[in-house]
GROMACS .gro file of C-alpha atoms in nm:
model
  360
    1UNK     CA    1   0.000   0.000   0.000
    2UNK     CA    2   0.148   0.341  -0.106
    3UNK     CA    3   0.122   0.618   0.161
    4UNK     CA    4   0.251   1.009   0.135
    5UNK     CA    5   0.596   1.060   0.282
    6UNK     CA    6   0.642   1.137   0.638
    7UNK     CA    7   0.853   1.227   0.899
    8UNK     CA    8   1.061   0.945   0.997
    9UNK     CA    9   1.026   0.781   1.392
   10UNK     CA   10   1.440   0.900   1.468
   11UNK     CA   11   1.357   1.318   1.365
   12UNK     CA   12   1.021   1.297   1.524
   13UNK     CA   13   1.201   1.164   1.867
   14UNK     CA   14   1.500   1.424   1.820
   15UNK     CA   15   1.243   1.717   1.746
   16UNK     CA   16   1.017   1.563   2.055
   17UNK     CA   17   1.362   1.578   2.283
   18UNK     CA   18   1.476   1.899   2.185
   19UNK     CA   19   1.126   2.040   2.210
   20UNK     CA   20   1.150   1.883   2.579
   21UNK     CA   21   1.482   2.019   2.644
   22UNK     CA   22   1.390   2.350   2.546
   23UNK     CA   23   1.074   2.375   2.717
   24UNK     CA   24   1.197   2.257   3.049
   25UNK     CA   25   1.517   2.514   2.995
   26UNK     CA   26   1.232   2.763   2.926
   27UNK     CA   27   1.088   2.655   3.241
   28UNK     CA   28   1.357   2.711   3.435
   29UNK     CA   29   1.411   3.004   3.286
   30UNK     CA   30   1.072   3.172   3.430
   31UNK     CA   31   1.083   3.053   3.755
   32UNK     CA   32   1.390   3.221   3.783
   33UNK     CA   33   1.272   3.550   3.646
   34UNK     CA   34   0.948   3.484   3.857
   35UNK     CA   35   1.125   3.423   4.193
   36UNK     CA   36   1.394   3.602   4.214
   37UNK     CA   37   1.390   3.939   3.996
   38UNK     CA   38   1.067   4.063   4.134
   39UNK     CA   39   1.269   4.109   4.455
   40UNK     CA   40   1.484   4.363   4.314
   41UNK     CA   41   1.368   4.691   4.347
   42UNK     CA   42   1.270   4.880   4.047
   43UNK     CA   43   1.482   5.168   4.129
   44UNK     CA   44   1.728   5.377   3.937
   45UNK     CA   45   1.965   5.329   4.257
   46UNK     CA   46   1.907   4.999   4.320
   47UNK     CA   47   1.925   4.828   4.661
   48UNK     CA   48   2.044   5.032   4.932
   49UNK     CA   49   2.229   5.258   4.623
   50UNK     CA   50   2.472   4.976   4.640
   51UNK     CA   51   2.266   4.649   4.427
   52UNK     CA   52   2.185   4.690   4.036
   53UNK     CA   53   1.811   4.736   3.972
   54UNK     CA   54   1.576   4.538   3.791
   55UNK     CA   55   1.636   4.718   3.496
   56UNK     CA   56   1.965   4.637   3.468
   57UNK     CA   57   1.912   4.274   3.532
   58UNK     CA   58   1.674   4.256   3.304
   59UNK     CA   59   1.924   4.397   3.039
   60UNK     CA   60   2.202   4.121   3.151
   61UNK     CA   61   1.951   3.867   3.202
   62UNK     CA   62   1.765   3.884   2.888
   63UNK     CA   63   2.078   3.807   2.609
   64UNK     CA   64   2.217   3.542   2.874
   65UNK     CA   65   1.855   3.392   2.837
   66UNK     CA   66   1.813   3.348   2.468
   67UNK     CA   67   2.168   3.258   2.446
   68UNK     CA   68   2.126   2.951   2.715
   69UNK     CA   69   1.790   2.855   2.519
   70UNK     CA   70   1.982   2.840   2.172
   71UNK     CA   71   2.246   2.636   2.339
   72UNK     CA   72   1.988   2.417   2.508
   73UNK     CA   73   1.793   2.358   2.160
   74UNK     CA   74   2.129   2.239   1.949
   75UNK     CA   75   2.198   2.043   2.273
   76UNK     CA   76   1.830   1.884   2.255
   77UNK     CA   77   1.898   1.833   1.839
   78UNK     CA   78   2.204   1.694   1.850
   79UNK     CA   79   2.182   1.475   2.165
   80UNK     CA   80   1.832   1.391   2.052
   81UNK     CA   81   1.927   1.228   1.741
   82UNK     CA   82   2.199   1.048   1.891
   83UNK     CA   83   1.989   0.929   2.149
   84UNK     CA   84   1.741   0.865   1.897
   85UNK     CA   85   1.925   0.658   1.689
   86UNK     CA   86   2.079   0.443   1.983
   87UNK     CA   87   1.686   0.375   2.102
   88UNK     CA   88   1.583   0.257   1.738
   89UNK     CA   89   1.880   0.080   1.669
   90UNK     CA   90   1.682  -0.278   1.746
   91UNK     CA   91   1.455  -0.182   1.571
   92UNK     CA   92   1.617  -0.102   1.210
   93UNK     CA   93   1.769  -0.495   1.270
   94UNK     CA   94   1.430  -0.606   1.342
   95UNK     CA   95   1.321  -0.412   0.994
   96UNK     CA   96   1.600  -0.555   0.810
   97UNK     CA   97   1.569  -0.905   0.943
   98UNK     CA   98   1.178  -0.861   0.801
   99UNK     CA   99   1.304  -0.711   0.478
  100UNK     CA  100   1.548  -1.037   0.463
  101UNK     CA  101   1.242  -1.236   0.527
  102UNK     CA  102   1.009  -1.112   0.317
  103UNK     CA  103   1.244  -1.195   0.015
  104UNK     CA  104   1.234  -1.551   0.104
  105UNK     CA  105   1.517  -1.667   0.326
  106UNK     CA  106   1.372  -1.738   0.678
  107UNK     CA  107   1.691  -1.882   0.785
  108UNK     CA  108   1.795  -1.533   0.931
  109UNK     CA  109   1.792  -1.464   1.287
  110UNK     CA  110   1.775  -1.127   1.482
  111UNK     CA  111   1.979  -1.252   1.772
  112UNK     CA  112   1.943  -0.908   2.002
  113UNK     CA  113   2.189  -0.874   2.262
  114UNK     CA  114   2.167  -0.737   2.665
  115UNK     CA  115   1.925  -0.755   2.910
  116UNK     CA  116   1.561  -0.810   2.871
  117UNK     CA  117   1.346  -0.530   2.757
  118UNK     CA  118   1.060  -0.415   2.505
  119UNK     CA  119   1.276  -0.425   2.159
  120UNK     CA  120   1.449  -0.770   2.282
  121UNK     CA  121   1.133  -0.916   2.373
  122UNK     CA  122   0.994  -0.831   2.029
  123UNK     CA  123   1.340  -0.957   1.842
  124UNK     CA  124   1.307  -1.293   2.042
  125UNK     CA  125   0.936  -1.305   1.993
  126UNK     CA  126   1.018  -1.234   1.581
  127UNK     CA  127   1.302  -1.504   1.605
  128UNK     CA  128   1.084  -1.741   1.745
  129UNK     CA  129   0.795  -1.699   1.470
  130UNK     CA  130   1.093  -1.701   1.186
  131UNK     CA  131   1.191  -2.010   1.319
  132UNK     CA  132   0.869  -2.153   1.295
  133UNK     CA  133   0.777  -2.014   1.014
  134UNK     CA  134   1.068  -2.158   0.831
  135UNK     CA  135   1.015  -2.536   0.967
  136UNK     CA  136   0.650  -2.514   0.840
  137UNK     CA  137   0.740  -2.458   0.517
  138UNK     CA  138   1.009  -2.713   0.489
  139UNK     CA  139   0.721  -2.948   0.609
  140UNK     CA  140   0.531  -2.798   0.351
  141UNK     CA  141   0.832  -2.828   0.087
  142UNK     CA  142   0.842  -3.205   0.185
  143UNK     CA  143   0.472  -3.284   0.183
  144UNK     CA  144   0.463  -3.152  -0.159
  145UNK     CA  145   0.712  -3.314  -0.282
  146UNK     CA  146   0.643  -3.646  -0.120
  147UNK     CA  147   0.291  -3.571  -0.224
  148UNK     CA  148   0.407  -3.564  -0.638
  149UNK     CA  149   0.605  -3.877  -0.586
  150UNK     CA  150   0.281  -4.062  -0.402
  151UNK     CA  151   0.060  -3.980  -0.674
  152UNK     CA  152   0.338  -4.012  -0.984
  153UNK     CA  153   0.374  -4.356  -0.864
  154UNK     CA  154   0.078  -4.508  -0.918
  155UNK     CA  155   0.044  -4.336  -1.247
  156UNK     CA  156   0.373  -4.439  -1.394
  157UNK     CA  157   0.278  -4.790  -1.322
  158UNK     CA  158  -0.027  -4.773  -1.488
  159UNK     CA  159   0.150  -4.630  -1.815
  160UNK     CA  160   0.348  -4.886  -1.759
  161UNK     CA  161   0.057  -5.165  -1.752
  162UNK     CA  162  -0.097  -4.984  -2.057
  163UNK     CA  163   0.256  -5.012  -2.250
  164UNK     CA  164   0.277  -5.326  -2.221
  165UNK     CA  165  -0.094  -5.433  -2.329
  166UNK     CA  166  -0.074  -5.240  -2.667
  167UNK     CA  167   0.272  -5.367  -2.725
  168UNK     CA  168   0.131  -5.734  -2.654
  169UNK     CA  169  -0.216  -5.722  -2.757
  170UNK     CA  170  -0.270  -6.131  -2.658
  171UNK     CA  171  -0.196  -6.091  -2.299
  172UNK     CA  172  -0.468  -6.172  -2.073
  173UNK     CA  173  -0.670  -5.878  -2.043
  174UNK     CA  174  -0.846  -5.994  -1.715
  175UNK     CA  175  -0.493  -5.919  -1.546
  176UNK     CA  176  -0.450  -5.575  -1.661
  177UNK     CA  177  -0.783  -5.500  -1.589
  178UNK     CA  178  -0.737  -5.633  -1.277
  179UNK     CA  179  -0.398  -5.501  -1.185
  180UNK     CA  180  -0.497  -5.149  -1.316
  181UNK     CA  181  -0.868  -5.131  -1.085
  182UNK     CA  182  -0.553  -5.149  -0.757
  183UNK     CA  183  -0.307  -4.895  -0.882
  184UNK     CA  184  -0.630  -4.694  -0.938
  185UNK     CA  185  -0.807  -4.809  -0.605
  186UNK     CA  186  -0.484  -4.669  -0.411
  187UNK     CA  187  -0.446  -4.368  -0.603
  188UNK     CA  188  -0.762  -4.266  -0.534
  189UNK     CA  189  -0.732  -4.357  -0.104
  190UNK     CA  190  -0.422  -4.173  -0.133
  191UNK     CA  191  -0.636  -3.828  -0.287
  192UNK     CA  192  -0.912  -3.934  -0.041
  193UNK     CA  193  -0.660  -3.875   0.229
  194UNK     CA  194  -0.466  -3.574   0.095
  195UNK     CA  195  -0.781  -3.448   0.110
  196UNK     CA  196  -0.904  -3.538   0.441
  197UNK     CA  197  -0.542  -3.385   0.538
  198UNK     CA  198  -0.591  -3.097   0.423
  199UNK     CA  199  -0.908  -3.043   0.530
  200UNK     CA  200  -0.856  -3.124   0.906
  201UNK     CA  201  -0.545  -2.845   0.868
  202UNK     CA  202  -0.769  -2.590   0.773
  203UNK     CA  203  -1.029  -2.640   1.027
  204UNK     CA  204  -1.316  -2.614   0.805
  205UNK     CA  205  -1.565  -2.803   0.966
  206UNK     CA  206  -1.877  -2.824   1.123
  207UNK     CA  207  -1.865  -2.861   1.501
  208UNK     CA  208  -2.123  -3.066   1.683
  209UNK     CA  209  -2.142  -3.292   1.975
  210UNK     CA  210  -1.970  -3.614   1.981
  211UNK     CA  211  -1.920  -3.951   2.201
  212UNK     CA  212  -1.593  -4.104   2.124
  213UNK     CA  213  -1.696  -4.397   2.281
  214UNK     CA  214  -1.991  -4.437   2.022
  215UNK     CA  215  -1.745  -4.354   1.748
  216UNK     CA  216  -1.510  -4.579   1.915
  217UNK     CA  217  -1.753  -4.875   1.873
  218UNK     CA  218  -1.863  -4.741   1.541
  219UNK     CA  219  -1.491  -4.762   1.388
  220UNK     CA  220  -1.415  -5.128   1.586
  221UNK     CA  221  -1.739  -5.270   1.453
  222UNK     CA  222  -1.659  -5.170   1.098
  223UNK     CA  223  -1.281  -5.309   1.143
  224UNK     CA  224  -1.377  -5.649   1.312
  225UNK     CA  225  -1.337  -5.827   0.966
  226UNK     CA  226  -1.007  -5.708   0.963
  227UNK     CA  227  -0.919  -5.789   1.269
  228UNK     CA  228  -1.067  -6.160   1.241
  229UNK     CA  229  -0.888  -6.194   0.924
  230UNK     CA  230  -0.556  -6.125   1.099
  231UNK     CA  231  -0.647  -6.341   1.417
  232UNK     CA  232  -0.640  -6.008   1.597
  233UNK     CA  233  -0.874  -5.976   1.936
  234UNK     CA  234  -1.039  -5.632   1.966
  235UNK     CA  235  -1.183  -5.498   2.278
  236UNK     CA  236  -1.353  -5.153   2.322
  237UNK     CA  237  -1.373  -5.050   2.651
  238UNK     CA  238  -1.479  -4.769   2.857
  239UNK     CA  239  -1.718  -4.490   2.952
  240UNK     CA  240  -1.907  -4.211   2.742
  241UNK     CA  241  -1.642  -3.928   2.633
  242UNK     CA  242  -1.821  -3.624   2.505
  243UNK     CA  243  -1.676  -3.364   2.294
  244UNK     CA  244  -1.751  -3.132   2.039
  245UNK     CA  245  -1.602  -3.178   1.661
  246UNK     CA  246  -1.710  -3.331   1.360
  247UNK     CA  247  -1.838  -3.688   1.353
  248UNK     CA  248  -1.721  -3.721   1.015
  249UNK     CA  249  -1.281  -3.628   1.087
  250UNK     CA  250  -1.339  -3.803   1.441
  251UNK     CA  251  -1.435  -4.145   1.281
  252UNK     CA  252  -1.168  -4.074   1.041
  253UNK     CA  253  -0.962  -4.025   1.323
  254UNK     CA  254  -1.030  -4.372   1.516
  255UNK     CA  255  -1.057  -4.580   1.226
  256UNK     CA  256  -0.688  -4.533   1.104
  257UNK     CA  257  -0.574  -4.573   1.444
  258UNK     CA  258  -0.773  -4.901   1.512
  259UNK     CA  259  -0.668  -4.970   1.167
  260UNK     CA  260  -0.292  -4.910   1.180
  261UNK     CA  261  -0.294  -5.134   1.494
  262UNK     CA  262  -0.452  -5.409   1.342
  263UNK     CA  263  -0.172  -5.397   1.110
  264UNK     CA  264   0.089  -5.304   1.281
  265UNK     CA  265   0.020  -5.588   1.514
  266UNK     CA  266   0.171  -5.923   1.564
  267UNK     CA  267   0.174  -6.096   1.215
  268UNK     CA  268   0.143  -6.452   1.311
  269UNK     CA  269  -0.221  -6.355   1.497
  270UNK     CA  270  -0.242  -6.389   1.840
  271UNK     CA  271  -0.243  -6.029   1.893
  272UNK     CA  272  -0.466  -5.768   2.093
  273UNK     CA  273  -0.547  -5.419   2.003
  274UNK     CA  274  -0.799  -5.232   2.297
  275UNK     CA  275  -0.974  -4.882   2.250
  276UNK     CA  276  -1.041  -4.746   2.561
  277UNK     CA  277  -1.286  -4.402   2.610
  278UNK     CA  278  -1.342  -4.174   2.933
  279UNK     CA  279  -1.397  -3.821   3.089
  280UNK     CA  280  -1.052  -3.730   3.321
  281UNK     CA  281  -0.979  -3.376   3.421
  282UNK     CA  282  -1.229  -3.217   3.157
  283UNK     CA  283  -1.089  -3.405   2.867
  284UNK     CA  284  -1.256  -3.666   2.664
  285UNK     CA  285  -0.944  -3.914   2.629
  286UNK     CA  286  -0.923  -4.229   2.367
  287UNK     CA  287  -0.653  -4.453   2.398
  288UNK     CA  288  -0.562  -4.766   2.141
  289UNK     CA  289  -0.312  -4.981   2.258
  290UNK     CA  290  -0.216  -5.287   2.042
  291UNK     CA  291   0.103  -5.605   2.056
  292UNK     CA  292   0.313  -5.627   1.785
  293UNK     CA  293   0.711  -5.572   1.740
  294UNK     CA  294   0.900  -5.308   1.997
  295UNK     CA  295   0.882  -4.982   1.862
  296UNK     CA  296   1.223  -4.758   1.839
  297UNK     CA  297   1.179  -4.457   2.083
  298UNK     CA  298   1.374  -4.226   1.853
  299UNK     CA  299   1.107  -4.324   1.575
  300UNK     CA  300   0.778  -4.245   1.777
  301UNK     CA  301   0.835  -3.899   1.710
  302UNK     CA  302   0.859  -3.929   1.329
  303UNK     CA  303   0.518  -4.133   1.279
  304UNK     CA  304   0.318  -3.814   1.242
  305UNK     CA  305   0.515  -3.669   0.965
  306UNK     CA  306   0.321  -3.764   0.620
  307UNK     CA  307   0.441  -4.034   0.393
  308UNK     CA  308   0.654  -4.193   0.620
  309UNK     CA  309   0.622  -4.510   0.717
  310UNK     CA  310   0.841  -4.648   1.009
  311UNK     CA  311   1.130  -4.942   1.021
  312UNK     CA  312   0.984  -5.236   1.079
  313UNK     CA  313   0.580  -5.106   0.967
  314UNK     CA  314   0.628  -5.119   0.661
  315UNK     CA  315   0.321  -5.329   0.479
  316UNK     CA  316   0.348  -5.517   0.133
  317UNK     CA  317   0.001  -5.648   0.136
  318UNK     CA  318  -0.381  -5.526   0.031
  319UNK     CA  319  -0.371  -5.254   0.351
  320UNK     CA  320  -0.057  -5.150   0.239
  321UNK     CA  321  -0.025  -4.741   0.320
  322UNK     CA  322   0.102  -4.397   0.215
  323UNK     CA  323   0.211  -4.331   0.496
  324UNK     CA  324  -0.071  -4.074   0.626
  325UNK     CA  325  -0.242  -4.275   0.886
  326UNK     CA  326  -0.066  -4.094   1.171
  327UNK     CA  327  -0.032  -3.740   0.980
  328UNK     CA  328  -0.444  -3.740   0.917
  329UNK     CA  329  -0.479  -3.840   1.292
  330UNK     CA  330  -0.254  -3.532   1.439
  331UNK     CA  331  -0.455  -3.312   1.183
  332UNK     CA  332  -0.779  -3.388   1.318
  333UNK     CA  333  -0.643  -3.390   1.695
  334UNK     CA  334  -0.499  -3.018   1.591
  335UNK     CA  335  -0.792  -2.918   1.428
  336UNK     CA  336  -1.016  -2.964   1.740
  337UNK     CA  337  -0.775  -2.855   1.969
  338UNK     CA  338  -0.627  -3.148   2.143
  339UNK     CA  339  -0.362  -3.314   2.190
  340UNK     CA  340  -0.228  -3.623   2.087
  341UNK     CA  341   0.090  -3.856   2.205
  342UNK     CA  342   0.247  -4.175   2.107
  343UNK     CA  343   0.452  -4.430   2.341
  344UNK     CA  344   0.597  -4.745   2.294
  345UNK     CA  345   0.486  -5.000   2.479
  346UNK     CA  346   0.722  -5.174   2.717
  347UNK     CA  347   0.632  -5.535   2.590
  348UNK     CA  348   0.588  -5.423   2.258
  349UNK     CA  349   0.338  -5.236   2.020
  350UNK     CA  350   0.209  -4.870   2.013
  351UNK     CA  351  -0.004  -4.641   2.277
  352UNK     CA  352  -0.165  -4.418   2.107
  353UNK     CA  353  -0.360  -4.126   2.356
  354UNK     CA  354  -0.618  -3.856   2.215
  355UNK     CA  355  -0.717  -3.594   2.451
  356UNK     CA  356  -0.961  -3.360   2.334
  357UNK     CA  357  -1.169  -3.077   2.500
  358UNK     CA  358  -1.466  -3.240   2.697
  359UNK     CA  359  -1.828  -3.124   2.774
  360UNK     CA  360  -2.033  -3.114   3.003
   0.00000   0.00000   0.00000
């Protein structure tokens, strides 16, 4: 936005100094006129004959006056814009830093020096949202580009299924048919869940209330096929655990946990995955626990970045992933204001804990 030229912040301080200096010099000034030459007499003799008279003083006074109120004014401008500049000083780094940032590198830091005041609270304060500012959009740089790869993949291989049928026309057609309806099945979950990513980011979403420990059921019921398939025992458990969300993200939500602990379970069968649901400290709280392998502790806190997909959790088969399970889950816990944490379960397997904002 254009705006008419002004006066810049360093003259307007040195002018408001100056002004200050000569005002309270002025000041000064008047009281001493005011207190102490009214005493002289206004004689032609003076005091006694012996003291000059108030006209005199006056005379000697008046030049010496003016004089000290010049002086004081170039003291106020000069010292004024040297004080001036010394105050603003943070602030012309704290400009430049923006300037630096606003063409694109967000790797620059202010870095203010001394004690803690107004300008070095604001410098650490702009530090801090540079820094965050610039790991966002490397997560942003990386989900786009991980993003591209995802969905190139599934589309090179079905160029390279159709490549193949018109260079062979008398291969069975039943497999390509076949083998293209999957590439295209998981292209389309993997849209399905870019979108349902980006849609728990944004927030946009109808709030209303919710029991997690309906939606619990809901998500465990639909997955128990699964489950028997794998020879995996699920148990819900718990109490009701209002909250207030959409019904829509928050099944999302519990399905691809359930989900992702049905798979990431023990693969021989024998395994256990529980959902548990309750009320504690004015939070509704769902937990999913499941067996499987020991989990790394330095990995726990990489599950929730998109597209990856942990050592160990990688899946070849029909339920194999993208790698967004996790990421969709801490969108919709960050879209309704919760919080979510992962832990790795002594005896092995994940615990996975949602705690969301409870109602009455």
């Amino acid at each position: 936005m254009t705006r008419p030229p002004g006066l810049s912040a360093r003259l307007k301080l040195t002018l408001s100094y100056a002004g200050l200096v000569l005002v309270t010099g002025a000041v000064l000034l008047a009281v001493v006129w005011m207190y102490l030459l009214r005493y002289v007499p206004d004689k032609p003799q003076g005091l006694i004959g012996i003291s000059p008279s108030r006209y005199l003083l006056t005379r000697i006074f008046g030049p010496a006056a003016a004089v000290a109120l010049v002086i004081l004014l170039v003291f106020g401008l000069v010292g004024g814009w040297i004080l001036a500049g010394r105050m603003l000083a943070p602030l012309t780094r704290i400009a430049d830093a923006a300037r630096t940032a606003a063409n694109g590198s967000l790797s620059h830091r202010i870095r203010l020096e001394g004690r803690e005041d107004e300008f070095r609270e604001l410098a650490d304060v702009f530090d801090t949202m540079l820094e965050q500012l610039e790991s966002h959009v490397a997560e942003q740089r990386r989900f786009a580009a991980n993003a591209s790869h995802e969905l190139r993949t599934p589309l090179a291989i079905s160029q390279a299924l159709l490549d193949v049928a018109r260079k062979d026309p008398s291969r069975d057609q039943s497999e390509l048919v076949e083998r293209l309806h999957t590439v295209n099945t998981r292209a389309i979950d993997l849209t399905e869940a870019l979108l349902v990513l980006s849609r728990g980011d944004r927030g946009s979403f109808t709030r209303e209330p919710v029991d997690l420990s309906l939606v619990a059921e809901e998500a465990a019921e639909t997955l128990l096929p699964l489950a028997e398939q794998r020879g995996i025992a699920l148990d819900v458990t718990g109490e009701a655990a209002r909250t207030v969300g959409s019904a829509e993200l928050l099944l999302r939500m519990v399905m691809n946990l359930v989900q992702n602990a049905i798979v990431h379970n023990v693969p021989e069968g024998g395994g256990t995955v529980t959902v548990h649901t309750e009320s504690q400290h004015q939070a509704s709280v769902l937990r999913v626990e499941n067996t499987g392998h020991p989990v790394p502790a330095e990995l726990v806190p990489t599950l929730t970045e998109p597209f990856h997909r942990g050592t160990g959790r990688v899946r070849t088969d029909e339920h194999a992933g993208a790698g967004l399970g996790l990421a969709i889950v801490a969108s919709i816990v960050r879209a309704h204001e919760g919080a979510l944490d992962l832990a790795p379960r002594p005896t092995g397997g994940l615990r996975v804990t949602v705690r969301l904002p409870g109602t009455p």
